[in-house]
Short mmCIF file of C-alpha atoms in Angstrom, two decimals:
data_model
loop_
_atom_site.label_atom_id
_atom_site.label_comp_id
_atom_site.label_asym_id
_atom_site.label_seq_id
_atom_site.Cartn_x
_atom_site.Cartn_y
_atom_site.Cartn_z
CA UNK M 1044 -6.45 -13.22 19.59
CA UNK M 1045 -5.05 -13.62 16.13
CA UNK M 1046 -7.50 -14.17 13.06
CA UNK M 1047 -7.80 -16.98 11.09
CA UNK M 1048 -7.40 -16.86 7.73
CA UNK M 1049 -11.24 -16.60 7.18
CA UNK M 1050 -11.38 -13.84 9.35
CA UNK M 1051 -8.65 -12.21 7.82
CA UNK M 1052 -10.47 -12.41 4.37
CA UNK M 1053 -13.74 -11.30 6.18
CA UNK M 1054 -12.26 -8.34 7.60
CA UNK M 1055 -10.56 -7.24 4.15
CA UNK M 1056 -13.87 -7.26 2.78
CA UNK M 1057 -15.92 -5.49 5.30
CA UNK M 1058 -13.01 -2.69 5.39
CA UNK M 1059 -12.76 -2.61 1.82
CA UNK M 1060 -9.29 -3.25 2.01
CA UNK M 1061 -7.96 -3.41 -1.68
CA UNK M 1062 -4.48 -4.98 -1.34
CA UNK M 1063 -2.24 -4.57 -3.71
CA UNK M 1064 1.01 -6.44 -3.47
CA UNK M 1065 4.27 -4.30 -4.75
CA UNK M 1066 6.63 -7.60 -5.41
CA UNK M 1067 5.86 -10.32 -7.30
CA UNK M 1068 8.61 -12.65 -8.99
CA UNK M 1069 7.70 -14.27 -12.78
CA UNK M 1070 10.04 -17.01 -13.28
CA UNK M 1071 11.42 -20.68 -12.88
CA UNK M 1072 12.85 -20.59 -9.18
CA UNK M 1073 15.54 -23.42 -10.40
CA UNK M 1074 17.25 -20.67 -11.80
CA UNK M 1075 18.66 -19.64 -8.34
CA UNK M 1076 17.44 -23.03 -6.25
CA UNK M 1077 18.40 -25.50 -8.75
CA UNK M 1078 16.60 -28.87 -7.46
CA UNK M 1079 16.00 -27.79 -3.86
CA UNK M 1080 12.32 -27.45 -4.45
CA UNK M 1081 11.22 -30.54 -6.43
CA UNK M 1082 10.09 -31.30 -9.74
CA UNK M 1083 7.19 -28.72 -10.76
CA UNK M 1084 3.15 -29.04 -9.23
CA UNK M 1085 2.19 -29.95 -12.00
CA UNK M 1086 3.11 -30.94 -15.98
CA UNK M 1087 0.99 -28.93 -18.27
CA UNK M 1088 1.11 -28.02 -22.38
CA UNK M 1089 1.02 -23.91 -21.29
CA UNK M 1090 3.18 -24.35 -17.93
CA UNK M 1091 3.05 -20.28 -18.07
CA UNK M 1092 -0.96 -20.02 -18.36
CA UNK M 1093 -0.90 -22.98 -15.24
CA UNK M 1094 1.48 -20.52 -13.32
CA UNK M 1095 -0.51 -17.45 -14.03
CA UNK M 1096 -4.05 -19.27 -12.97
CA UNK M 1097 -2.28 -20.45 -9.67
CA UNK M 1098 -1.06 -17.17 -9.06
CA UNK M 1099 -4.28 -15.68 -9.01
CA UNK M 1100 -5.46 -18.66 -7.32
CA UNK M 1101 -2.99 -17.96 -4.16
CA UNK M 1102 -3.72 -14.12 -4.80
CA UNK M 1103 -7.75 -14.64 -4.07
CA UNK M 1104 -6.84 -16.94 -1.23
CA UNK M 1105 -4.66 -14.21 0.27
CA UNK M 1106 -7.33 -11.16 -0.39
CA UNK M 1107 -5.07 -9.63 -2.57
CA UNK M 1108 -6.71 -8.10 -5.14
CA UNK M 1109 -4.05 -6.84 -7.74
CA UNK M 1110 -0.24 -7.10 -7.92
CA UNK M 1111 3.24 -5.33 -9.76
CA UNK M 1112 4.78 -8.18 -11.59
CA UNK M 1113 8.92 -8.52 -11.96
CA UNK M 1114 10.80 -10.94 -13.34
CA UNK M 1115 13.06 -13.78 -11.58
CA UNK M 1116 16.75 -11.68 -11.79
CA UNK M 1117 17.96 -15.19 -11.63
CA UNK M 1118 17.09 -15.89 -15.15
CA UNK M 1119 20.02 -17.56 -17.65
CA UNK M 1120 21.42 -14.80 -20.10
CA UNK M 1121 24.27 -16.90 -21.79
CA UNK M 1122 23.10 -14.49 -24.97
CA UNK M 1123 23.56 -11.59 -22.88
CA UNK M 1124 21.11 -8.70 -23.88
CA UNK M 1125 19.14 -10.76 -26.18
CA UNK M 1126 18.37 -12.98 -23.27
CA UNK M 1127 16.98 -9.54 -21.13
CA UNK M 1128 15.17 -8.24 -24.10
CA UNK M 1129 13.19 -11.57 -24.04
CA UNK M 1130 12.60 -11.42 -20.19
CA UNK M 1131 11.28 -8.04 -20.74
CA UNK M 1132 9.40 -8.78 -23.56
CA UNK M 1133 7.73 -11.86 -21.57
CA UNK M 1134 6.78 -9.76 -18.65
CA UNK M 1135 4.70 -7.44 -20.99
CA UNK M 1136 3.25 -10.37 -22.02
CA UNK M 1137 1.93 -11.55 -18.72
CA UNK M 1138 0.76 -8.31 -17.38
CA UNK M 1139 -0.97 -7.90 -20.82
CA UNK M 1140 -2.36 -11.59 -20.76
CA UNK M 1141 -4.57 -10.39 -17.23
CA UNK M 1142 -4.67 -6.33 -16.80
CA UNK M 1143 -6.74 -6.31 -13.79
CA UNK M 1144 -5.01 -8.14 -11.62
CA UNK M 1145 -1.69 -7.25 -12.93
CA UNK M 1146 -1.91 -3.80 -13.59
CA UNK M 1147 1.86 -3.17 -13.69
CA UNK M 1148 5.16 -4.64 -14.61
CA UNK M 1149 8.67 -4.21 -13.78
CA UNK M 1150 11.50 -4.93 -16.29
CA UNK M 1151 15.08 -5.70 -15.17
CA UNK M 1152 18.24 -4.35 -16.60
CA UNK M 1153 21.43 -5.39 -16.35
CA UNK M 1154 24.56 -3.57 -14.90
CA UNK M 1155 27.32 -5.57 -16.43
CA UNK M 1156 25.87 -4.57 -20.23
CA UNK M 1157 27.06 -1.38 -19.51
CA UNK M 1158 25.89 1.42 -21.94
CA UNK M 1159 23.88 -1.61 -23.92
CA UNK M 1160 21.13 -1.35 -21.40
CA UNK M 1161 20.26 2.09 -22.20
CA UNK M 1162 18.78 1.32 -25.09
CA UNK M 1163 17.12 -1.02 -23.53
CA UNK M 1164 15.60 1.13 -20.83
CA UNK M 1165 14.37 3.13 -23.69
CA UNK M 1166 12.54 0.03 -25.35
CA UNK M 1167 11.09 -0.59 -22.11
CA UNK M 1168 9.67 2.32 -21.76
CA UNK M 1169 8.35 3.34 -25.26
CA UNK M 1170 7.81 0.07 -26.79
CA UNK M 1171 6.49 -2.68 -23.82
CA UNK M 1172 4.86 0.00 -21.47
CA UNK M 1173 6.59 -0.93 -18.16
CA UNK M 1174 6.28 1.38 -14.99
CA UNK M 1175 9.75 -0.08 -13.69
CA UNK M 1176 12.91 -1.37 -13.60
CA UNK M 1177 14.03 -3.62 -10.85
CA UNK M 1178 17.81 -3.98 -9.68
CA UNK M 1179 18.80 -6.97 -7.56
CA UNK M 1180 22.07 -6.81 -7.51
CA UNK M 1181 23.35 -9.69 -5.78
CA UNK M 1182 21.39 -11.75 -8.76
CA UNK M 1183 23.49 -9.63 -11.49
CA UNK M 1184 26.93 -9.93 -10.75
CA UNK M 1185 27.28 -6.66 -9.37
CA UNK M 1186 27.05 -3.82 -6.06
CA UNK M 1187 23.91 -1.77 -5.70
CA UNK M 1188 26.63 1.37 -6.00
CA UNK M 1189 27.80 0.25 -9.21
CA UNK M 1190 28.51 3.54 -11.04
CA UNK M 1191 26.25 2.26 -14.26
CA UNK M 1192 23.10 1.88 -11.89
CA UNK M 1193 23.21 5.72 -11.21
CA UNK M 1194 23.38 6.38 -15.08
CA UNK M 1195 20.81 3.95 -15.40
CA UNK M 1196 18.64 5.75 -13.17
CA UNK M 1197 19.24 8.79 -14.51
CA UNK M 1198 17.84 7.79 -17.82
CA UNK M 1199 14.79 6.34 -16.32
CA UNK M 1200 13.77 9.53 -13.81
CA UNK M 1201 14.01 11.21 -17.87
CA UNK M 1202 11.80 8.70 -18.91
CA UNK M 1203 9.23 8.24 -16.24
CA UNK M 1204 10.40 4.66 -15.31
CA UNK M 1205 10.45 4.01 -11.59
CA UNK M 1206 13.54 2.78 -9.71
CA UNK M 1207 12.70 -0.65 -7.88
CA UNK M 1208 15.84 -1.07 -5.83
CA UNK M 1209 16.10 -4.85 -3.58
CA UNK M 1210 18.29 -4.22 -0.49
CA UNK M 1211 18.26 -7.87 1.00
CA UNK M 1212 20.46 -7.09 3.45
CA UNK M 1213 22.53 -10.31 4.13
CA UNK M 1214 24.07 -9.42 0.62
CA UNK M 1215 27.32 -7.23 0.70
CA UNK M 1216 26.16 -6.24 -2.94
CA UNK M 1217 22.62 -4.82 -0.86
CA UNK M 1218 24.25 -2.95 1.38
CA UNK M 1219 21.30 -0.25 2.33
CA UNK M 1220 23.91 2.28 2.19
CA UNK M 1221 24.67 1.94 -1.16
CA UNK M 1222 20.79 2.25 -2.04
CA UNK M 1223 21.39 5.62 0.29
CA UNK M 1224 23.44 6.35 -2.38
CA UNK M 1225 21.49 6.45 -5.55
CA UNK M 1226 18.75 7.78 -3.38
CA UNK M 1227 21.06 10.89 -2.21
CA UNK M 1228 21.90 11.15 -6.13
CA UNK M 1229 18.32 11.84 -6.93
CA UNK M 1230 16.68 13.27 -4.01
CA UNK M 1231 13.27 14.86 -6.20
CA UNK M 1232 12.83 10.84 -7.53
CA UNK M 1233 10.68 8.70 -5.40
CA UNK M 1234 12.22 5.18 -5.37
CA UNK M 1235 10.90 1.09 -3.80
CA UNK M 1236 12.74 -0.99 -1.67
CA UNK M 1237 12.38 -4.28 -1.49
CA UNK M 1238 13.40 -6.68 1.36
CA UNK M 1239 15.14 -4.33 3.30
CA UNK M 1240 13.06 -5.55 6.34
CA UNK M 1241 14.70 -9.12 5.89
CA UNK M 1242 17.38 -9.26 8.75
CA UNK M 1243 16.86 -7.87 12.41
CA UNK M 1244 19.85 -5.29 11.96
CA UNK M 1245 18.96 -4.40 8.48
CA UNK M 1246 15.44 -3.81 9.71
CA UNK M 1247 17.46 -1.00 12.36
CA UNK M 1248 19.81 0.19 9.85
CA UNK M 1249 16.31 1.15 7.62
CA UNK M 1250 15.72 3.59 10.09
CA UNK M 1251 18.66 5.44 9.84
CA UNK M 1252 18.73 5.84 6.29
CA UNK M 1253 15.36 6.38 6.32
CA UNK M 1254 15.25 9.52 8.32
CA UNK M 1255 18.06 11.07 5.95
CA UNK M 1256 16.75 9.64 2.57
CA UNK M 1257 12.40 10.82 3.04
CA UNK M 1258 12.24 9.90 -1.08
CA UNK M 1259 12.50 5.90 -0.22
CA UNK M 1260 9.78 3.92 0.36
CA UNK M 1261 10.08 0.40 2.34
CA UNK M 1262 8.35 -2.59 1.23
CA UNK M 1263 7.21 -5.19 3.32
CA UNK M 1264 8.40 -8.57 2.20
CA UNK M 1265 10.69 -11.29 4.10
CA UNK M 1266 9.91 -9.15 7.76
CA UNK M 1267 9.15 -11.74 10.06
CA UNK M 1268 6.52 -9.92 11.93
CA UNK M 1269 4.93 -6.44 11.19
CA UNK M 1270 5.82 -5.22 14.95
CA UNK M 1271 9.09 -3.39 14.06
CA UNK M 1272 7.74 -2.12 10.53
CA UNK M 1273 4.08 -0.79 12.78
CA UNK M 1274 7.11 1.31 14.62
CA UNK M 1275 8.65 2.51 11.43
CA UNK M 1276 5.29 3.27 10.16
CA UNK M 1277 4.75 5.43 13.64
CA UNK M 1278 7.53 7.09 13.50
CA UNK M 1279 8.28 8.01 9.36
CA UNK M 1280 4.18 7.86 8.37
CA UNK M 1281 2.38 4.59 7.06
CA UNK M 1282 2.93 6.42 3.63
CA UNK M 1283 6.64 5.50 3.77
CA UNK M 1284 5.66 1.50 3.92
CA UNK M 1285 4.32 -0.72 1.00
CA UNK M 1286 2.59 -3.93 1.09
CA UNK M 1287 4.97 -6.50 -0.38
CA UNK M 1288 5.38 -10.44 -0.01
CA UNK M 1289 8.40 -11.71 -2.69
CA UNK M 1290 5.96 -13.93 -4.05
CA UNK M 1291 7.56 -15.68 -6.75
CA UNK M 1292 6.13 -18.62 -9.11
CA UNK M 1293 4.90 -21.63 -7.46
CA UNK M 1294 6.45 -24.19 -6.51
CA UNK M 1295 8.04 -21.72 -4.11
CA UNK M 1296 5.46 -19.33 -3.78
CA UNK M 1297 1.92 -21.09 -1.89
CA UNK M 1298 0.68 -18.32 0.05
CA UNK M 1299 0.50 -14.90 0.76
CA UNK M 1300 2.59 -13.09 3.62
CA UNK M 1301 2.04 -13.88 6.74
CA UNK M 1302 1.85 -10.15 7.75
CA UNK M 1303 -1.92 -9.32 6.22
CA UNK M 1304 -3.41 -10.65 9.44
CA UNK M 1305 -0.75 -8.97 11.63
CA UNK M 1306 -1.20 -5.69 9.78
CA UNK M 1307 -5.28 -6.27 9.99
CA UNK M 1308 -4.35 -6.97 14.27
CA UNK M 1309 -2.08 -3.80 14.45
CA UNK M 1310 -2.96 -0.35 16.08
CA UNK M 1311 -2.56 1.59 13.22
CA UNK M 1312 -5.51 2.92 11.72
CA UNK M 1313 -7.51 1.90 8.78
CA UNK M 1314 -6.68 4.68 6.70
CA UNK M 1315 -2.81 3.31 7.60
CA UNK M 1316 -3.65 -0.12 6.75
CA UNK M 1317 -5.74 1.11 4.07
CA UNK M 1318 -2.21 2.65 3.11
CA UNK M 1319 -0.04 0.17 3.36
CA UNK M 1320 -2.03 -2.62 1.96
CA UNK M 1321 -3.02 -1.12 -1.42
CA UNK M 1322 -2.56 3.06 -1.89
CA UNK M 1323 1.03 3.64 -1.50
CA UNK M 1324 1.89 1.07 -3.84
CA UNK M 1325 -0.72 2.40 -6.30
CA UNK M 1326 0.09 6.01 -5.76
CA UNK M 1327 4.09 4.85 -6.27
CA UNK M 1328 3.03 3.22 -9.98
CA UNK M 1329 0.67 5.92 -10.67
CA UNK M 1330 -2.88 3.39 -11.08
CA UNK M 1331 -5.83 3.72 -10.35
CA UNK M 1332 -7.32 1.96 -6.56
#
Protein backbone atom coordinates (compact mmCIF):
# COMPACT_ATOMS: atom_id res chain seq x y z
CA UNK A 1 0.00 0.00 0.00
CA UNK A 2 1.67 3.22 -0.96
CA UNK A 3 2.13 6.09 1.74
CA UNK A 4 0.65 9.20 1.76
CA UNK A 5 2.47 12.05 1.86
CA UNK A 6 2.06 12.31 5.72
CA UNK A 7 3.31 9.03 6.07
CA UNK A 8 6.06 9.61 3.95
CA UNK A 9 7.13 12.64 6.14
CA UNK A 10 6.43 10.44 9.29
CA UNK A 11 8.58 7.76 8.22
CA UNK A 12 11.59 10.22 7.24
CA UNK A 13 11.46 11.34 10.65
CA UNK A 14 11.25 8.22 12.63
CA UNK A 15 14.24 6.80 10.32
CA UNK A 16 16.10 9.85 10.58
CA UNK A 17 16.28 10.09 7.06
CA UNK A 18 18.24 13.39 6.24
CA UNK A 19 17.57 13.97 2.51
CA UNK A 20 19.58 15.86 0.74
CA UNK A 21 18.65 16.67 -2.80
CA UNK A 22 21.83 16.77 -5.40
CA UNK A 23 19.92 19.06 -8.22
CA UNK A 24 18.36 22.06 -7.73
CA UNK A 25 17.85 24.75 -10.61
CA UNK A 26 18.12 28.81 -9.51
CA UNK A 27 16.61 30.68 -12.24
CA UNK A 28 13.63 32.22 -14.33
CA UNK A 29 12.25 29.02 -16.21
CA UNK A 30 11.07 31.56 -19.20
CA UNK A 31 14.47 31.42 -20.14
CA UNK A 32 13.99 27.95 -21.80
CA UNK A 33 9.84 27.82 -21.54
CA UNK A 34 9.19 31.25 -22.60
CA UNK A 35 5.30 31.79 -21.66
CA UNK A 36 4.33 28.12 -21.37
CA UNK A 37 4.05 28.37 -17.65
CA UNK A 38 2.15 31.62 -16.89
CA UNK A 39 2.85 34.83 -15.48
CA UNK A 40 4.85 34.34 -12.04
CA UNK A 41 2.90 33.08 -8.38
CA UNK A 42 3.25 35.91 -7.23
CA UNK A 43 4.56 39.87 -7.77
CA UNK A 44 6.87 40.78 -5.01
CA UNK A 45 9.66 43.87 -4.40
CA UNK A 46 12.57 40.87 -3.68
CA UNK A 47 11.08 38.24 -6.33
CA UNK A 48 14.54 36.30 -5.41
CA UNK A 49 13.97 36.32 -1.42
CA UNK A 50 9.98 35.12 -2.47
CA UNK A 51 11.67 32.28 -4.58
CA UNK A 52 14.14 31.30 -1.96
CA UNK A 53 11.27 31.22 0.99
CA UNK A 54 9.08 29.00 -1.41
CA UNK A 55 11.84 26.86 -2.06
CA UNK A 56 12.32 25.99 1.35
CA UNK A 57 8.71 26.00 1.69
CA UNK A 58 8.34 22.98 -1.01
CA UNK A 59 11.71 21.58 0.52
CA UNK A 60 9.99 21.11 4.24
CA UNK A 61 6.89 19.85 2.53
CA UNK A 62 8.97 17.23 0.72
CA UNK A 63 11.24 16.19 3.99
CA UNK A 64 14.11 17.35 2.38
CA UNK A 65 16.26 18.76 4.61
CA UNK A 66 19.21 20.45 2.62
CA UNK A 67 19.96 20.81 -1.11
CA UNK A 68 23.15 21.60 -3.91
CA UNK A 69 22.00 24.65 -5.69
CA UNK A 70 22.85 25.23 -9.73
CA UNK A 71 21.92 27.70 -11.82
CA UNK A 72 19.20 27.66 -14.80
CA UNK A 73 21.93 26.87 -17.96
CA UNK A 74 19.17 28.54 -19.82
CA UNK A 75 20.09 31.90 -18.63
CA UNK A 76 20.58 34.97 -21.45
CA UNK A 77 24.42 35.73 -21.95
CA UNK A 78 24.13 38.31 -24.89
CA UNK A 79 27.44 39.81 -22.86
CA UNK A 80 28.97 36.56 -23.05
CA UNK A 81 31.33 35.91 -19.97
CA UNK A 82 30.24 38.89 -18.14
CA UNK A 83 26.78 37.48 -18.21
CA UNK A 84 28.32 33.86 -16.50
CA UNK A 85 30.43 35.72 -14.09
CA UNK A 86 27.14 37.30 -12.80
CA UNK A 87 25.26 33.89 -12.72
CA UNK A 88 28.07 32.64 -10.73
CA UNK A 89 28.38 35.40 -8.65
CA UNK A 90 24.43 35.19 -7.89
CA UNK A 91 24.56 31.59 -6.97
CA UNK A 92 27.17 32.39 -4.18
CA UNK A 93 24.86 34.72 -3.18
CA UNK A 94 21.96 32.43 -2.58
CA UNK A 95 23.76 29.62 -1.01
CA UNK A 96 25.38 32.34 1.22
CA UNK A 97 21.91 34.11 1.86
CA UNK A 98 20.70 30.42 3.76
CA UNK A 99 23.89 27.99 4.57
CA UNK A 100 21.97 25.33 6.17
CA UNK A 101 19.77 24.42 3.84
CA UNK A 102 21.93 25.19 0.96
CA UNK A 103 25.11 24.02 1.91
CA UNK A 104 26.56 23.87 -1.61
CA UNK A 105 26.54 25.48 -4.98
CA UNK A 106 27.31 24.63 -8.42
CA UNK A 107 28.58 27.23 -10.96
CA UNK A 108 28.22 26.73 -14.74
CA UNK A 109 30.79 27.36 -17.36
CA UNK A 110 30.53 27.75 -20.70
CA UNK A 111 32.09 25.65 -23.60
CA UNK A 112 31.79 28.05 -26.45
CA UNK A 113 34.14 30.79 -24.33
CA UNK A 114 36.75 28.59 -24.98
CA UNK A 115 40.02 29.25 -22.98
CA UNK A 116 37.97 32.44 -21.33
CA UNK A 117 36.32 30.07 -18.95
CA UNK A 118 39.41 29.01 -17.34
CA UNK A 119 39.81 31.85 -15.65
CA UNK A 120 36.70 31.65 -14.70
CA UNK A 121 36.85 28.20 -13.18
CA UNK A 122 39.63 29.63 -11.21
CA UNK A 123 37.40 32.58 -9.79
CA UNK A 124 34.97 30.06 -8.95
CA UNK A 125 36.92 28.26 -7.06
CA UNK A 126 39.17 30.73 -5.11
CA UNK A 127 37.03 33.69 -4.99
CA UNK A 128 32.97 32.48 -4.63
CA UNK A 129 33.71 29.06 -2.87
CA UNK A 130 31.72 26.71 -5.18
CA UNK A 131 32.06 22.81 -4.87
CA UNK A 132 31.00 22.50 -8.70
CA UNK A 133 30.60 23.15 -12.03
CA UNK A 134 27.63 21.93 -13.92
CA UNK A 135 27.64 21.19 -17.83
CA UNK A 136 24.32 20.89 -19.64
CA UNK A 137 25.19 20.85 -22.80
CA UNK A 138 22.22 20.83 -24.83
CA UNK A 139 21.47 24.40 -22.90
CA UNK A 140 25.08 25.73 -24.17
CA UNK A 141 25.26 25.33 -27.68
CA UNK A 142 27.43 22.51 -27.58
CA UNK A 143 28.16 18.20 -27.28
CA UNK A 144 28.99 16.78 -23.88
CA UNK A 145 32.42 15.52 -25.89
CA UNK A 146 33.30 18.89 -26.80
CA UNK A 147 37.13 18.84 -26.62
CA UNK A 148 37.09 22.20 -24.22
CA UNK A 149 34.88 20.28 -21.55
CA UNK A 150 37.81 17.75 -21.03
CA UNK A 151 40.29 20.77 -20.54
CA UNK A 152 37.80 22.20 -18.46
CA UNK A 153 37.73 19.33 -16.31
CA UNK A 154 41.07 18.96 -16.13
CA UNK A 155 41.52 22.29 -14.51
CA UNK A 156 38.86 21.65 -12.03
CA UNK A 157 40.09 17.86 -10.77
CA UNK A 158 43.54 20.52 -10.13
CA UNK A 159 41.41 22.63 -8.31
CA UNK A 160 39.13 20.50 -6.27
CA UNK A 161 35.93 21.53 -8.22
CA UNK A 162 33.59 18.64 -8.89
CA UNK A 163 32.36 17.71 -12.39
CA UNK A 164 28.38 17.84 -12.47
CA UNK A 165 27.77 16.36 -15.88
CA UNK A 166 23.55 16.32 -17.16
CA UNK A 167 23.09 13.40 -19.59
CA UNK A 168 19.29 13.94 -20.47
CA UNK A 169 19.26 11.48 -22.79
CA UNK A 170 16.70 12.57 -25.50
CA UNK A 171 19.52 15.19 -26.35
CA UNK A 172 22.07 14.10 -29.11
CA UNK A 173 24.41 16.71 -27.29
CA UNK A 174 23.77 14.11 -23.87
CA UNK A 175 24.63 11.28 -25.41
CA UNK A 176 25.77 9.03 -22.16
CA UNK A 177 28.57 7.94 -24.20
CA UNK A 178 30.09 11.01 -24.55
CA UNK A 179 29.87 11.53 -20.59
CA UNK A 180 31.72 7.83 -20.86
CA UNK A 181 34.11 9.82 -22.35
CA UNK A 182 35.28 12.46 -20.00
CA UNK A 183 34.72 9.85 -17.37
CA UNK A 184 37.30 7.32 -19.19
CA UNK A 185 39.62 10.61 -19.42
CA UNK A 186 39.75 10.86 -15.70
CA UNK A 187 39.16 7.58 -14.24
CA UNK A 188 40.77 8.59 -10.32
CA UNK A 189 37.93 11.75 -10.47
CA UNK A 190 34.59 10.94 -9.08
CA UNK A 191 31.97 12.72 -11.25
CA UNK A 192 27.46 13.40 -10.95
CA UNK A 193 25.09 12.65 -13.43
CA UNK A 194 22.15 14.15 -13.73
CA UNK A 195 18.98 12.91 -15.57
CA UNK A 196 20.43 10.10 -17.08
CA UNK A 197 17.43 8.04 -15.70
CA UNK A 198 15.03 10.27 -17.91
CA UNK A 199 14.15 7.93 -20.93
CA UNK A 200 13.42 4.06 -20.67
CA UNK A 201 16.50 3.21 -23.02
CA UNK A 202 18.74 5.75 -21.51
CA UNK A 203 17.82 4.31 -18.14
CA UNK A 204 19.37 0.65 -19.94
CA UNK A 205 22.14 2.28 -21.66
CA UNK A 206 23.22 3.64 -17.77
CA UNK A 207 23.94 0.26 -17.07
CA UNK A 208 26.31 -0.39 -19.55
CA UNK A 209 28.38 2.48 -19.05
CA UNK A 210 28.04 2.10 -15.68
CA UNK A 211 29.69 -1.22 -15.25
CA UNK A 212 32.80 0.12 -17.36
CA UNK A 213 32.93 3.73 -15.89
CA UNK A 214 32.68 2.63 -11.50
CA UNK A 215 33.87 6.64 -10.96
CA UNK A 216 30.14 7.92 -12.09
CA UNK A 217 27.56 8.36 -9.90
CA UNK A 218 23.70 8.42 -11.13
CA UNK A 219 21.32 10.85 -9.86
CA UNK A 220 17.85 10.32 -9.53
CA UNK A 221 15.82 13.03 -11.18
CA UNK A 222 13.13 12.81 -14.18
CA UNK A 223 12.98 8.55 -13.52
CA UNK A 224 9.50 7.85 -13.59
CA UNK A 225 9.52 5.26 -10.94
CA UNK A 226 12.44 4.11 -8.63
CA UNK A 227 11.85 0.27 -9.78
CA UNK A 228 14.58 0.19 -12.49
CA UNK A 229 17.05 2.56 -10.45
CA UNK A 230 16.23 -0.13 -6.95
CA UNK A 231 17.81 -2.71 -9.75
CA UNK A 232 20.73 -0.52 -10.59
CA UNK A 233 21.21 0.11 -7.01
CA UNK A 234 21.21 -4.00 -6.55
CA UNK A 235 23.33 -4.65 -8.91
CA UNK A 236 26.29 -1.51 -8.90
CA UNK A 237 25.69 -0.68 -4.80
CA UNK A 238 23.15 2.06 -3.49
CA UNK A 239 26.48 4.11 -3.22
CA UNK A 240 26.50 4.54 -7.02
CA UNK A 241 22.83 6.40 -6.84
CA UNK A 242 22.07 10.01 -5.56
CA UNK A 243 18.91 11.51 -4.50
CA UNK A 244 18.01 14.13 -7.09
CA UNK A 245 14.61 15.81 -8.29
CA UNK A 246 15.55 18.83 -11.10
CA UNK A 247 13.77 21.06 -8.96
CA UNK A 248 13.97 24.32 -10.48
CA UNK A 249 12.31 27.80 -9.32
CA UNK A 250 8.69 27.86 -8.92
CA UNK A 251 6.43 28.37 -11.04
CA UNK A 252 7.71 25.09 -12.45
CA UNK A 253 8.97 23.54 -9.53
CA UNK A 254 5.74 22.71 -6.68
CA UNK A 255 6.85 19.62 -5.22
CA UNK A 256 9.35 17.28 -4.50
CA UNK A 257 9.97 13.94 -6.58
CA UNK A 258 7.66 11.63 -6.62
CA UNK A 259 10.27 8.88 -5.86
CA UNK A 260 10.84 9.68 -1.83
CA UNK A 261 7.81 7.54 -1.08
CA UNK A 262 8.77 4.87 -3.64
CA UNK A 263 12.34 4.80 -2.34
CA UNK A 264 10.79 4.82 1.49
CA UNK A 265 8.34 1.50 -0.14
CA UNK A 266 11.46 -0.21 -1.76
CA UNK A 267 13.36 -3.37 -0.48
CA UNK A 268 16.48 -1.87 -0.11
CA UNK A 269 17.64 -1.31 3.22
CA UNK A 270 17.75 1.69 5.38
CA UNK A 271 21.29 2.10 5.38
CA UNK A 272 20.61 2.11 1.23
CA UNK A 273 17.93 4.55 1.51
CA UNK A 274 19.78 6.19 4.15
CA UNK A 275 22.36 6.33 1.14
CA UNK A 276 20.66 7.42 -1.48
CA UNK A 277 18.53 9.99 0.13
CA UNK A 278 21.20 12.12 1.84
CA UNK A 279 25.06 10.44 2.24
CA UNK A 280 26.19 9.90 -1.18
CA UNK A 281 25.36 13.23 -2.19
CA UNK A 282 27.06 14.62 0.94
CA UNK A 283 30.04 12.35 0.76
CA UNK A 284 30.24 13.48 -3.28
CA UNK A 285 30.42 17.48 -2.05
CA UNK A 286 32.48 16.66 0.85
CA UNK A 287 29.72 18.20 3.88
CA UNK A 288 28.96 17.33 6.71
CA UNK A 289 25.29 14.91 7.30
Amino acid sequence: MACSPAETIGEIMEHRYNIFDCHHHVGDVKAFLGETMGGSEETAADPLAVEMRRRIEIMDEGGVNQCCVIPGHGYERPNGLADTRRVNDSIAAYRDATPDRFPVAAGVCEPLYGAESLAELDRCKNELGLAAISFHTRFQGASMDNPWILKYVERMVELGLRPILHAMTESADEAIWKTATIARAFPDTTMLVLDSFSTFEGTKEVSDIAESHPNLLFDTSLSYNFDFIEIFARRFGAQRVVFGTDLYSPPLGRRISHLVPQILESALSDTEKAAILGGNGRSFFGIAG
